[in-house]
mmCIF file with all atom_site columns, C-alpha atoms in Angstrom:
data_model
loop_
_atom_site.group_PDB
_atom_site.id
_atom_site.type_symbol
_atom_site.label_atom_id
_atom_site.label_alt_id
_atom_site.label_comp_id
_atom_site.label_asym_id
_atom_site.label_entity_id
_atom_site.label_seq_id
_atom_site.pdbx_PDB_ins_code
_atom_site.Cartn_x
_atom_site.Cartn_y
_atom_site.Cartn_z
_atom_site.occupancy
_atom_site.B_iso_or_equiv
_atom_site.pdbx_formal_charge
_atom_site.auth_seq_id
_atom_site.auth_comp_id
_atom_site.auth_asym_id
_atom_site.auth_atom_id
_atom_site.pdbx_PDB_model_num
ATOM 1   C CA . UNK A 1 1   ? 70.871  90.757  103.235 1.00 0.00 ? 234 UNK A CA 1
ATOM 2   C CA . UNK A 1 2   ? 73.016  92.770  105.635 1.00 0.00 ? 235 UNK A CA 1
ATOM 3   C CA . UNK A 1 3   ? 72.223  96.557  106.556 1.00 0.00 ? 236 UNK A CA 1
ATOM 4   C CA . UNK A 1 4   ? 73.152  99.125  109.397 1.00 0.00 ? 237 UNK A CA 1
ATOM 5   C CA . UNK A 1 5   ? 71.256  102.017 110.311 1.00 0.00 ? 238 UNK A CA 1
ATOM 6   C CA . UNK A 1 6   ? 72.416  105.125 111.930 1.00 0.00 ? 239 UNK A CA 1
ATOM 7   C CA . UNK A 1 7   ? 69.441  107.195 112.759 1.00 0.00 ? 240 UNK A CA 1
ATOM 8   C CA . UNK A 1 8   ? 71.053  109.953 114.225 1.00 0.00 ? 241 UNK A CA 1
ATOM 9   C CA . UNK A 1 9   ? 73.116  112.642 111.227 1.00 0.00 ? 242 UNK A CA 1
ATOM 10  C CA . UNK A 1 10  ? 74.812  114.159 114.366 1.00 0.00 ? 243 UNK A CA 1
ATOM 11  C CA . UNK A 1 11  ? 75.047  114.129 118.001 1.00 0.00 ? 244 UNK A CA 1
ATOM 12  C CA . UNK A 1 12  ? 75.699  116.549 120.499 1.00 0.00 ? 245 UNK A CA 1
ATOM 13  C CA . UNK A 1 13  ? 77.096  116.467 123.687 1.00 0.00 ? 246 UNK A CA 1
ATOM 14  C CA . UNK A 1 14  ? 79.000  118.672 126.590 1.00 0.00 ? 247 UNK A CA 1
ATOM 15  C CA . UNK A 1 15  ? 83.119  117.974 127.278 1.00 0.00 ? 248 UNK A CA 1
ATOM 16  C CA . UNK A 1 16  ? 82.054  115.390 130.664 1.00 0.00 ? 249 UNK A CA 1
ATOM 17  C CA . UNK A 1 17  ? 78.844  114.259 129.670 1.00 0.00 ? 250 UNK A CA 1
ATOM 18  C CA . UNK A 1 18  ? 78.029  110.769 128.709 1.00 0.00 ? 251 UNK A CA 1
ATOM 19  C CA . UNK A 1 19  ? 77.319  110.174 125.171 1.00 0.00 ? 252 UNK A CA 1
ATOM 20  C CA . UNK A 1 20  ? 75.426  107.416 123.353 1.00 0.00 ? 253 UNK A CA 1
ATOM 21  C CA . UNK A 1 21  ? 75.863  106.678 119.150 1.00 0.00 ? 254 UNK A CA 1
ATOM 22  C CA . UNK A 1 22  ? 73.062  104.769 117.792 1.00 0.00 ? 255 UNK A CA 1
ATOM 23  C CA . UNK A 1 23  ? 73.412  101.565 115.631 1.00 0.00 ? 256 UNK A CA 1
ATOM 24  C CA . UNK A 1 24  ? 70.638  98.906  114.595 1.00 0.00 ? 257 UNK A CA 1
ATOM 25  C CA . UNK A 1 25  ? 71.482  96.341  112.252 1.00 0.00 ? 258 UNK A CA 1
ATOM 26  C CA . UNK A 1 26  ? 70.131  93.688  110.265 1.00 0.00 ? 259 UNK A CA 1
ATOM 27  C CA . UNK A 1 27  ? 72.009  90.215  109.045 1.00 0.00 ? 260 UNK A CA 1
ATOM 28  C CA . UNK A 1 28  ? 71.206  86.658  108.982 1.00 0.00 ? 261 UNK A CA 1
ATOM 29  C CA . UNK A 1 29  ? 72.986  84.852  111.095 1.00 0.00 ? 262 UNK A CA 1
ATOM 30  C CA . UNK A 1 30  ? 75.256  85.830  113.595 1.00 0.00 ? 263 UNK A CA 1
ATOM 31  C CA . UNK A 1 31  ? 76.488  88.829  113.490 1.00 0.00 ? 264 UNK A CA 1
ATOM 32  C CA . UNK A 1 32  ? 80.538  90.647  113.525 1.00 0.00 ? 265 UNK A CA 1
ATOM 33  C CA . UNK A 1 33  ? 79.921  94.236  114.709 1.00 0.00 ? 266 UNK A CA 1
ATOM 34  C CA . UNK A 1 34  ? 82.067  97.542  114.567 1.00 0.00 ? 267 UNK A CA 1
ATOM 35  C CA . UNK A 1 35  ? 82.927  100.878 115.221 1.00 0.00 ? 268 UNK A CA 1
ATOM 36  C CA . UNK A 1 36  ? 85.308  102.564 113.462 1.00 0.00 ? 269 UNK A CA 1
ATOM 37  C CA . UNK A 1 37  ? 85.858  106.673 113.637 1.00 0.00 ? 270 UNK A CA 1
ATOM 38  C CA . UNK A 1 38  ? 86.928  109.041 111.043 1.00 0.00 ? 271 UNK A CA 1
ATOM 39  C CA . UNK A 1 39  ? 88.767  112.305 111.846 1.00 0.00 ? 272 UNK A CA 1
ATOM 40  C CA . UNK A 1 40  ? 88.978  114.806 109.276 1.00 0.00 ? 273 UNK A CA 1
ATOM 41  C CA . UNK A 1 41  ? 91.178  114.271 106.556 1.00 0.00 ? 274 UNK A CA 1
ATOM 42  C CA . UNK A 1 42  ? 91.771  110.691 107.273 1.00 0.00 ? 275 UNK A CA 1
ATOM 43  C CA . UNK A 1 43  ? 90.568  106.879 106.907 1.00 0.00 ? 276 UNK A CA 1
ATOM 44  C CA . UNK A 1 44  ? 88.390  105.145 109.144 1.00 0.00 ? 277 UNK A CA 1
ATOM 45  C CA . UNK A 1 45  ? 90.325  103.790 112.606 1.00 0.00 ? 278 UNK A CA 1
ATOM 46  C CA . UNK A 1 46  ? 89.018  100.597 113.938 1.00 0.00 ? 279 UNK A CA 1
ATOM 47  C CA . UNK A 1 47  ? 87.663  101.472 117.724 1.00 0.00 ? 280 UNK A CA 1
ATOM 48  C CA . UNK A 1 48  ? 85.890  98.182  118.967 1.00 0.00 ? 281 UNK A CA 1
ATOM 49  C CA . UNK A 1 49  ? 84.236  94.850  117.636 1.00 0.00 ? 282 UNK A CA 1
ATOM 50  C CA . UNK A 1 50  ? 81.701  92.470  118.699 1.00 0.00 ? 283 UNK A CA 1
ATOM 51  C CA . UNK A 1 51  ? 81.979  88.577  117.993 1.00 0.00 ? 284 UNK A CA 1
ATOM 52  C CA . UNK A 1 52  ? 80.712  86.696  120.874 1.00 0.00 ? 285 UNK A CA 1
ATOM 53  C CA . UNK A 1 53  ? 80.961  86.906  124.517 1.00 0.00 ? 286 UNK A CA 1
ATOM 54  C CA . UNK A 1 54  ? 79.749  89.603  126.715 1.00 0.00 ? 287 UNK A CA 1
ATOM 55  C CA . UNK A 1 55  ? 77.900  91.929  125.276 1.00 0.00 ? 288 UNK A CA 1
ATOM 56  C CA . UNK A 1 56  ? 79.170  95.012  126.595 1.00 0.00 ? 289 UNK A CA 1
ATOM 57  C CA . UNK A 1 57  ? 82.756  95.447  124.683 1.00 0.00 ? 290 UNK A CA 1
ATOM 58  C CA . UNK A 1 58  ? 85.689  98.016  125.519 1.00 0.00 ? 291 UNK A CA 1
ATOM 59  C CA . UNK A 1 59  ? 87.541  99.373  122.902 1.00 0.00 ? 292 UNK A CA 1
ATOM 60  C CA . UNK A 1 60  ? 90.095  102.453 121.983 1.00 0.00 ? 293 UNK A CA 1
ATOM 61  C CA . UNK A 1 61  ? 90.047  105.744 123.642 1.00 0.00 ? 294 UNK A CA 1
ATOM 62  C CA . UNK A 1 62  ? 87.470  104.456 126.532 1.00 0.00 ? 295 UNK A CA 1
ATOM 63  C CA . UNK A 1 63  ? 84.813  103.960 124.443 1.00 0.00 ? 296 UNK A CA 1
ATOM 64  C CA . UNK A 1 64  ? 82.381  100.763 124.559 1.00 0.00 ? 297 UNK A CA 1
ATOM 65  C CA . UNK A 1 65  ? 79.291  99.262  122.896 1.00 0.00 ? 298 UNK A CA 1
ATOM 66  C CA . UNK A 1 66  ? 76.798  97.639  123.985 1.00 0.00 ? 299 UNK A CA 1
ATOM 67  C CA . UNK A 1 67  ? 75.130  94.174  122.316 1.00 0.00 ? 300 UNK A CA 1
ATOM 68  C CA . UNK A 1 68  ? 71.383  93.878  122.503 1.00 0.00 ? 301 UNK A CA 1
ATOM 69  C CA . UNK A 1 69  ? 70.142  90.900  120.660 1.00 0.00 ? 302 UNK A CA 1
ATOM 70  C CA . UNK A 1 70  ? 66.782  91.239  120.618 1.00 0.00 ? 303 UNK A CA 1
ATOM 71  C CA . UNK A 1 71  ? 66.629  94.905  119.709 1.00 0.00 ? 304 UNK A CA 1
ATOM 72  C CA . UNK A 1 72  ? 69.616  94.068  117.086 1.00 0.00 ? 305 UNK A CA 1
ATOM 73  C CA . UNK A 1 73  ? 71.273  97.521  118.197 1.00 0.00 ? 306 UNK A CA 1
ATOM 74  C CA . UNK A 1 74  ? 74.883  97.946  119.037 1.00 0.00 ? 307 UNK A CA 1
ATOM 75  C CA . UNK A 1 75  ? 75.287  101.481 120.456 1.00 0.00 ? 308 UNK A CA 1
ATOM 76  C CA . UNK A 1 76  ? 78.283  103.203 120.799 1.00 0.00 ? 309 UNK A CA 1
ATOM 77  C CA . UNK A 1 77  ? 78.971  104.531 124.350 1.00 0.00 ? 310 UNK A CA 1
ATOM 78  C CA . UNK A 1 78  ? 81.381  106.812 126.409 1.00 0.00 ? 311 UNK A CA 1
ATOM 79  C CA . UNK A 1 79  ? 80.897  107.714 130.277 1.00 0.00 ? 312 UNK A CA 1
ATOM 80  C CA . UNK A 1 80  ? 83.055  111.170 129.648 1.00 0.00 ? 313 UNK A CA 1
ATOM 81  C CA . UNK A 1 81  ? 83.192  112.798 126.656 1.00 0.00 ? 314 UNK A CA 1
ATOM 82  C CA . UNK A 1 82  ? 86.345  115.193 125.305 1.00 0.00 ? 315 UNK A CA 1
ATOM 83  C CA . UNK A 1 83  ? 86.221  117.324 122.526 1.00 0.00 ? 316 UNK A CA 1
ATOM 84  C CA . UNK A 1 84  ? 88.516  115.595 121.359 1.00 0.00 ? 317 UNK A CA 1
ATOM 85  C CA . UNK A 1 85  ? 86.277  112.418 120.474 1.00 0.00 ? 318 UNK A CA 1
ATOM 86  C CA . UNK A 1 86  ? 84.517  115.042 118.086 1.00 0.00 ? 319 UNK A CA 1
ATOM 87  C CA . UNK A 1 87  ? 84.671  112.833 114.511 1.00 0.00 ? 320 UNK A CA 1
ATOM 88  C CA . UNK A 1 88  ? 82.271  110.989 112.462 1.00 0.00 ? 321 UNK A CA 1
ATOM 89  C CA . UNK A 1 89  ? 81.700  107.744 113.574 1.00 0.00 ? 322 UNK A CA 1
ATOM 90  C CA . UNK A 1 90  ? 80.376  104.396 111.595 1.00 0.00 ? 323 UNK A CA 1
ATOM 91  C CA . UNK A 1 91  ? 78.976  101.319 112.910 1.00 0.00 ? 324 UNK A CA 1
ATOM 92  C CA . UNK A 1 92  ? 79.623  98.219  110.235 1.00 0.00 ? 325 UNK A CA 1
ATOM 93  C CA . UNK A 1 93  ? 78.233  94.829  110.634 1.00 0.00 ? 326 UNK A CA 1
ATOM 94  C CA . UNK A 1 94  ? 79.879  91.114  108.873 1.00 0.00 ? 327 UNK A CA 1
ATOM 95  C CA . UNK A 1 95  ? 79.286  87.588  108.924 1.00 0.00 ? 328 UNK A CA 1
ATOM 96  C CA . UNK A 1 96  ? 81.101  84.956  108.390 1.00 0.00 ? 329 UNK A CA 1
ATOM 97  C CA . UNK A 1 97  ? 81.598  83.578  104.862 1.00 0.00 ? 330 UNK A CA 1
ATOM 98  C CA . UNK A 1 98  ? 81.667  86.534  102.583 1.00 0.00 ? 331 UNK A CA 1
ATOM 99  C CA . UNK A 1 99  ? 84.244  89.756  102.603 1.00 0.00 ? 332 UNK A CA 1
ATOM 100 C CA . UNK A 1 100 ? 80.865  92.156  102.670 1.00 0.00 ? 333 UNK A CA 1
ATOM 101 C CA . UNK A 1 101 ? 81.065  94.772  105.534 1.00 0.00 ? 334 UNK A CA 1
ATOM 102 C CA . UNK A 1 102 ? 78.656  96.917  105.516 1.00 0.00 ? 335 UNK A CA 1
ATOM 103 C CA . UNK A 1 103 ? 78.605  100.424 106.639 1.00 0.00 ? 336 UNK A CA 1
ATOM 104 C CA . UNK A 1 104 ? 76.082  102.914 107.974 1.00 0.00 ? 337 UNK A CA 1
ATOM 105 C CA . UNK A 1 105 ? 75.944  106.260 106.605 1.00 0.00 ? 338 UNK A CA 1
ATOM 106 C CA . UNK A 1 106 ? 78.275  107.898 109.805 1.00 0.00 ? 339 UNK A CA 1
ATOM 107 C CA . UNK A 1 107 ? 76.973  110.065 112.665 1.00 0.00 ? 340 UNK A CA 1
ATOM 108 C CA . UNK A 1 108 ? 79.013  113.316 113.023 1.00 0.00 ? 341 UNK A CA 1
ATOM 109 C CA . UNK A 1 109 ? 79.414  113.619 117.151 1.00 0.00 ? 342 UNK A CA 1
ATOM 110 C CA . UNK A 1 110 ? 80.137  116.994 118.031 1.00 0.00 ? 343 UNK A CA 1
ATOM 111 C CA . UNK A 1 111 ? 81.491  117.726 121.681 1.00 0.00 ? 344 UNK A CA 1
ATOM 112 C CA . UNK A 1 112 ? 81.488  121.273 122.739 1.00 0.00 ? 345 UNK A CA 1
ATOM 113 C CA . UNK A 1 113 ? 83.489  122.637 125.748 1.00 0.00 ? 346 UNK A CA 1
ATOM 114 C CA . UNK B 2 1   ? 100.091 106.295 109.057 1.00 0.00 ? 159 UNK B CA 1
ATOM 115 C CA . UNK B 2 2   ? 98.394  103.315 109.378 1.00 0.00 ? 160 UNK B CA 1
ATOM 116 C CA . UNK B 2 3   ? 100.018 101.040 107.131 1.00 0.00 ? 161 UNK B CA 1
ATOM 117 C CA . UNK B 2 4   ? 97.722  101.832 104.052 1.00 0.00 ? 162 UNK B CA 1
ATOM 118 C CA . UNK B 2 5   ? 99.003  103.968 101.929 1.00 0.00 ? 163 UNK B CA 1
ATOM 119 C CA . UNK B 2 6   ? 97.101  105.662 99.318  1.00 0.00 ? 164 UNK B CA 1
ATOM 120 C CA . UNK B 2 7   ? 98.447  108.172 96.611  1.00 0.00 ? 165 UNK B CA 1
ATOM 121 C CA . UNK B 2 8   ? 97.583  111.081 95.329  1.00 0.00 ? 166 UNK B CA 1
ATOM 122 C CA . UNK B 2 9   ? 95.935  112.541 98.315  1.00 0.00 ? 167 UNK B CA 1
ATOM 123 C CA . UNK B 2 10  ? 93.906  114.293 95.662  1.00 0.00 ? 168 UNK B CA 1
ATOM 124 C CA . UNK B 2 11  ? 93.014  114.427 92.034  1.00 0.00 ? 169 UNK B CA 1
ATOM 125 C CA . UNK B 2 12  ? 91.410  116.692 89.973  1.00 0.00 ? 170 UNK B CA 1
ATOM 126 C CA . UNK B 2 13  ? 90.807  114.790 86.559  1.00 0.00 ? 171 UNK B CA 1
ATOM 127 C CA . UNK B 2 14  ? 88.672  115.924 83.672  1.00 0.00 ? 172 UNK B CA 1
ATOM 128 C CA . UNK B 2 15  ? 85.730  113.383 82.242  1.00 0.00 ? 173 UNK B CA 1
ATOM 129 C CA . UNK B 2 16  ? 88.012  112.500 79.308  1.00 0.00 ? 174 UNK B CA 1
ATOM 130 C CA . UNK B 2 17  ? 91.097  111.771 81.725  1.00 0.00 ? 175 UNK B CA 1
ATOM 131 C CA . UNK B 2 18  ? 92.264  108.920 82.638  1.00 0.00 ? 176 UNK B CA 1
ATOM 132 C CA . UNK B 2 19  ? 94.086  108.404 86.051  1.00 0.00 ? 177 UNK B CA 1
ATOM 133 C CA . UNK B 2 20  ? 94.919  105.446 88.350  1.00 0.00 ? 178 UNK B CA 1
ATOM 134 C CA . UNK B 2 21  ? 94.659  105.185 92.236  1.00 0.00 ? 179 UNK B CA 1
ATOM 135 C CA . UNK B 2 22  ? 97.473  103.946 93.860  1.00 0.00 ? 180 UNK B CA 1
ATOM 136 C CA . UNK B 2 23  ? 97.045  101.955 97.415  1.00 0.00 ? 181 UNK B CA 1
ATOM 137 C CA . UNK B 2 24  ? 99.981  100.086 99.314  1.00 0.00 ? 182 UNK B CA 1
ATOM 138 C CA . UNK B 2 25  ? 99.751  98.040  102.507 1.00 0.00 ? 183 UNK B CA 1
ATOM 139 C CA . UNK B 2 26  ? 102.750 96.644  104.603 1.00 0.00 ? 184 UNK B CA 1
ATOM 140 C CA . UNK B 2 27  ? 100.557 94.693  106.876 1.00 0.00 ? 185 UNK B CA 1
ATOM 141 C CA . UNK B 2 28  ? 101.012 91.461  105.413 1.00 0.00 ? 186 UNK B CA 1
ATOM 142 C CA . UNK B 2 29  ? 97.464  91.294  105.055 1.00 0.00 ? 187 UNK B CA 1
ATOM 143 C CA . UNK B 2 30  ? 95.992  89.386  102.129 1.00 0.00 ? 188 UNK B CA 1
ATOM 144 C CA . UNK B 2 31  ? 92.422  90.962  101.266 1.00 0.00 ? 189 UNK B CA 1
ATOM 145 C CA . UNK B 2 32  ? 92.351  94.593  100.233 1.00 0.00 ? 190 UNK B CA 1
ATOM 146 C CA . UNK B 2 33  ? 89.103  96.555  99.680  1.00 0.00 ? 191 UNK B CA 1
ATOM 147 C CA . UNK B 2 34  ? 88.305  99.990  97.405  1.00 0.00 ? 192 UNK B CA 1
ATOM 148 C CA . UNK B 2 35  ? 85.118  101.865 99.188  1.00 0.00 ? 193 UNK B CA 1
ATOM 149 C CA . UNK B 2 36  ? 83.841  105.253 97.827  1.00 0.00 ? 194 UNK B CA 1
ATOM 150 C CA . UNK B 2 37  ? 82.537  107.618 100.165 1.00 0.00 ? 195 UNK B CA 1
ATOM 151 C CA . UNK B 2 38  ? 80.412  110.234 100.068 1.00 0.00 ? 196 UNK B CA 1
ATOM 152 C CA . UNK B 2 39  ? 78.521  112.784 101.930 1.00 0.00 ? 197 UNK B CA 1
ATOM 153 C CA . UNK B 2 40  ? 76.008  111.376 104.570 1.00 0.00 ? 198 UNK B CA 1
ATOM 154 C CA . UNK B 2 41  ? 75.785  108.016 102.425 1.00 0.00 ? 199 UNK B CA 1
ATOM 155 C CA . UNK B 2 42  ? 77.182  104.952 103.436 1.00 0.00 ? 200 UNK B CA 1
ATOM 156 C CA . UNK B 2 43  ? 80.309  103.826 102.386 1.00 0.00 ? 201 UNK B CA 1
ATOM 157 C CA . UNK B 2 44  ? 79.783  101.760 99.264  1.00 0.00 ? 202 UNK B CA 1
ATOM 158 C CA . UNK B 2 45  ? 82.092  98.849  98.697  1.00 0.00 ? 203 UNK B CA 1
ATOM 159 C CA . UNK B 2 46  ? 83.395  98.834  95.379  1.00 0.00 ? 204 UNK B CA 1
ATOM 160 C CA . UNK B 2 47  ? 85.987  95.407  95.108  1.00 0.00 ? 205 UNK B CA 1
ATOM 161 C CA . UNK B 2 48  ? 87.170  92.995  97.109  1.00 0.00 ? 206 UNK B CA 1
ATOM 162 C CA . UNK B 2 49  ? 90.253  91.601  96.290  1.00 0.00 ? 207 UNK B CA 1
ATOM 163 C CA . UNK B 2 50  ? 91.409  88.189  98.244  1.00 0.00 ? 208 UNK B CA 1
ATOM 164 C CA . UNK B 2 51  ? 94.812  86.566  97.252  1.00 0.00 ? 209 UNK B CA 1
ATOM 165 C CA . UNK B 2 52  ? 95.327  88.992  94.616  1.00 0.00 ? 210 UNK B CA 1
ATOM 166 C CA . UNK B 2 53  ? 92.022  87.490  93.180  1.00 0.00 ? 211 UNK B CA 1
ATOM 167 C CA . UNK B 2 54  ? 88.725  89.609  92.880  1.00 0.00 ? 212 UNK B CA 1
ATOM 168 C CA . UNK B 2 55  ? 86.301  88.620  95.502  1.00 0.00 ? 213 UNK B CA 1
ATOM 169 C CA . UNK B 2 56  ? 83.406  91.366  95.155  1.00 0.00 ? 214 UNK B CA 1
ATOM 170 C CA . UNK B 2 57  ? 82.312  93.420  92.289  1.00 0.00 ? 215 UNK B CA 1
ATOM 171 C CA . UNK B 2 58  ? 79.303  95.203  93.777  1.00 0.00 ? 216 UNK B CA 1
ATOM 172 C CA . UNK B 2 59  ? 78.182  96.475  90.462  1.00 0.00 ? 217 UNK B CA 1
ATOM 173 C CA . UNK B 2 60  ? 80.508  99.086  89.429  1.00 0.00 ? 218 UNK B CA 1
ATOM 174 C CA . UNK B 2 61  ? 80.547  100.595 86.097  1.00 0.00 ? 219 UNK B CA 1
ATOM 175 C CA . UNK B 2 62  ? 82.884  99.788  84.183  1.00 0.00 ? 220 UNK B CA 1
ATOM 176 C CA . UNK B 2 63  ? 84.760  102.877 84.189  1.00 0.00 ? 221 UNK B CA 1
ATOM 177 C CA . UNK B 2 64  ? 86.375  101.988 86.951  1.00 0.00 ? 222 UNK B CA 1
ATOM 178 C CA . UNK B 2 65  ? 89.125  99.173  86.569  1.00 0.00 ? 223 UNK B CA 1
ATOM 179 C CA . UNK B 2 66  ? 90.646  97.573  89.512  1.00 0.00 ? 224 UNK B CA 1
ATOM 180 C CA . UNK B 2 67  ? 93.812  95.774  89.137  1.00 0.00 ? 225 UNK B CA 1
ATOM 181 C CA . UNK B 2 68  ? 95.691  93.828  92.156  1.00 0.00 ? 226 UNK B CA 1
ATOM 182 C CA . UNK B 2 69  ? 99.381  92.782  91.139  1.00 0.00 ? 227 UNK B CA 1
ATOM 183 C CA . UNK B 2 70  ? 100.077 91.236  94.133  1.00 0.00 ? 228 UNK B CA 1
ATOM 184 C CA . UNK B 2 71  ? 99.211  91.036  98.339  1.00 0.00 ? 229 UNK B CA 1
ATOM 185 C CA . UNK B 2 72  ? 100.460 94.895  98.696  1.00 0.00 ? 230 UNK B CA 1
ATOM 186 C CA . UNK B 2 73  ? 99.337  96.524  95.679  1.00 0.00 ? 231 UNK B CA 1
ATOM 187 C CA . UNK B 2 74  ? 95.820  97.833  94.338  1.00 0.00 ? 232 UNK B CA 1
ATOM 188 C CA . UNK B 2 75  ? 94.985  100.189 91.829  1.00 0.00 ? 233 UNK B CA 1
ATOM 189 C CA . UNK B 2 76  ? 91.787  101.453 90.689  1.00 0.00 ? 234 UNK B CA 1
ATOM 190 C CA . UNK B 2 77  ? 92.082  102.938 86.727  1.00 0.00 ? 235 UNK B CA 1
ATOM 191 C CA . UNK B 2 78  ? 89.762  105.812 86.079  1.00 0.00 ? 236 UNK B CA 1
ATOM 192 C CA . UNK B 2 79  ? 88.566  106.808 82.662  1.00 0.00 ? 237 UNK B CA 1
ATOM 193 C CA . UNK B 2 80  ? 85.496  108.845 81.333  1.00 0.00 ? 238 UNK B CA 1
ATOM 194 C CA . UNK B 2 81  ? 84.600  109.535 85.043  1.00 0.00 ? 239 UNK B CA 1
ATOM 195 C CA . UNK B 2 82  ? 81.326  111.649 85.752  1.00 0.00 ? 240 UNK B CA 1
ATOM 196 C CA . UNK B 2 83  ? 80.745  114.526 88.058  1.00 0.00 ? 241 UNK B CA 1
ATOM 197 C CA . UNK B 2 84  ? 78.957  112.382 90.253  1.00 0.00 ? 242 UNK B CA 1
ATOM 198 C CA . UNK B 2 85  ? 81.997  110.130 91.031  1.00 0.00 ? 243 UNK B CA 1
ATOM 199 C CA . UNK B 2 86  ? 83.656  112.969 92.698  1.00 0.00 ? 244 UNK B CA 1
ATOM 200 C CA . UNK B 2 87  ? 84.263  111.333 96.150  1.00 0.00 ? 245 UNK B CA 1
ATOM 201 C CA . UNK B 2 88  ? 86.470  110.329 98.720  1.00 0.00 ? 246 UNK B CA 1
ATOM 202 C CA . UNK B 2 89  ? 87.960  106.577 97.679  1.00 0.00 ? 247 UNK B CA 1
ATOM 203 C CA . UNK B 2 90  ? 89.145  104.474 99.979  1.00 0.00 ? 248 UNK B CA 1
ATOM 204 C CA . UNK B 2 91  ? 91.744  101.644 100.238 1.00 0.00 ? 249 UNK B CA 1
ATOM 205 C CA . UNK B 2 92  ? 91.865  99.030  103.143 1.00 0.00 ? 250 UNK B CA 1
ATOM 206 C CA . UNK B 2 93  ? 92.964  95.724  104.045 1.00 0.00 ? 251 UNK B CA 1
ATOM 207 C CA . UNK B 2 94  ? 92.424  92.968  106.117 1.00 0.00 ? 252 UNK B CA 1
ATOM 208 C CA . UNK B 2 95  ? 93.933  89.308  107.651 1.00 0.00 ? 253 UNK B CA 1
ATOM 209 C CA . UNK B 2 96  ? 91.149  86.720  106.011 1.00 0.00 ? 254 UNK B CA 1
ATOM 210 C CA . UNK B 2 97  ? 87.682  88.177  105.825 1.00 0.00 ? 255 UNK B CA 1
ATOM 211 C CA . UNK B 2 98  ? 88.114  90.981  107.899 1.00 0.00 ? 256 UNK B CA 1
ATOM 212 C CA . UNK B 2 99  ? 86.392  90.092  111.203 1.00 0.00 ? 257 UNK B CA 1
ATOM 213 C CA . UNK B 2 100 ? 89.360  91.528  113.075 1.00 0.00 ? 258 UNK B CA 1
ATOM 214 C CA . UNK B 2 101 ? 88.803  94.664  111.511 1.00 0.00 ? 259 UNK B CA 1
ATOM 215 C CA . UNK B 2 102 ? 89.920  96.316  108.821 1.00 0.00 ? 260 UNK B CA 1
ATOM 216 C CA . UNK B 2 103 ? 92.710  99.213  108.196 1.00 0.00 ? 261 UNK B CA 1
ATOM 217 C CA . UNK B 2 104 ? 91.973  101.944 106.323 1.00 0.00 ? 262 UNK B CA 1
ATOM 218 C CA . UNK B 2 105 ? 94.391  104.693 103.913 1.00 0.00 ? 263 UNK B CA 1
ATOM 219 C CA . UNK B 2 106 ? 93.786  108.051 104.160 1.00 0.00 ? 264 UNK B CA 1
ATOM 220 C CA . UNK B 2 107 ? 91.937  108.130 101.198 1.00 0.00 ? 265 UNK B CA 1
ATOM 221 C CA . UNK B 2 108 ? 92.051  109.872 97.952  1.00 0.00 ? 266 UNK B CA 1
ATOM 222 C CA . UNK B 2 109 ? 89.914  112.794 97.452  1.00 0.00 ? 267 UNK B CA 1
ATOM 223 C CA . UNK B 2 110 ? 88.482  112.821 93.998  1.00 0.00 ? 268 UNK B CA 1
ATOM 224 C CA . UNK B 2 111 ? 86.905  115.882 91.766  1.00 0.00 ? 269 UNK B CA 1
ATOM 225 C CA . UNK B 2 112 ? 85.845  114.787 88.569  1.00 0.00 ? 270 UNK B CA 1
ATOM 226 C CA . UNK B 2 113 ? 85.354  118.291 86.749  1.00 0.00 ? 271 UNK B CA 1
#
């Protein structure tokens, strides 16, 4: 069975500082991993994905994520946070052969000016 | 707009009412999804349609009834709902199994009174 864990309900960071939003996953076979962002009163927006290749994946708005197979993690990172990055972030995992993409509970990122 | 449009944006209904949520996509995608989003819980996959055929039904109560008349439109028919069904209902679409990511609508905020 697939599962995703986002261990932090909320992450607080000062503007200009680096940020990390954590995600761990469980899936049989090779995982497809995703990050999405949700702003207030909006649906989820795709940020980036990992399928294969380099463990460091770059996405929209300066975000990147690092795939670590041994730790089954896919943490989201950004070198310098902006106030406008404040939002709800979802990690998701899928695999080939099915239509089920499983989402985590989300982590609220709060960037303080 | 993301290319996936959901109507209405907000809906308040009594437990004895019948209503429908509508989703429309203009992206040429061939798969569409209904997710339920409740606070601090993982997104719950409800239904998946691929090429207008239902391919996933995640033990959703029968008071929720999906309909996919064509690859661009998806409905969720609601009847005799319970207060615990109050949530944000998100529609998404994708190409094939969504391994390139999903495109979400802005959701319908449903309140059952």
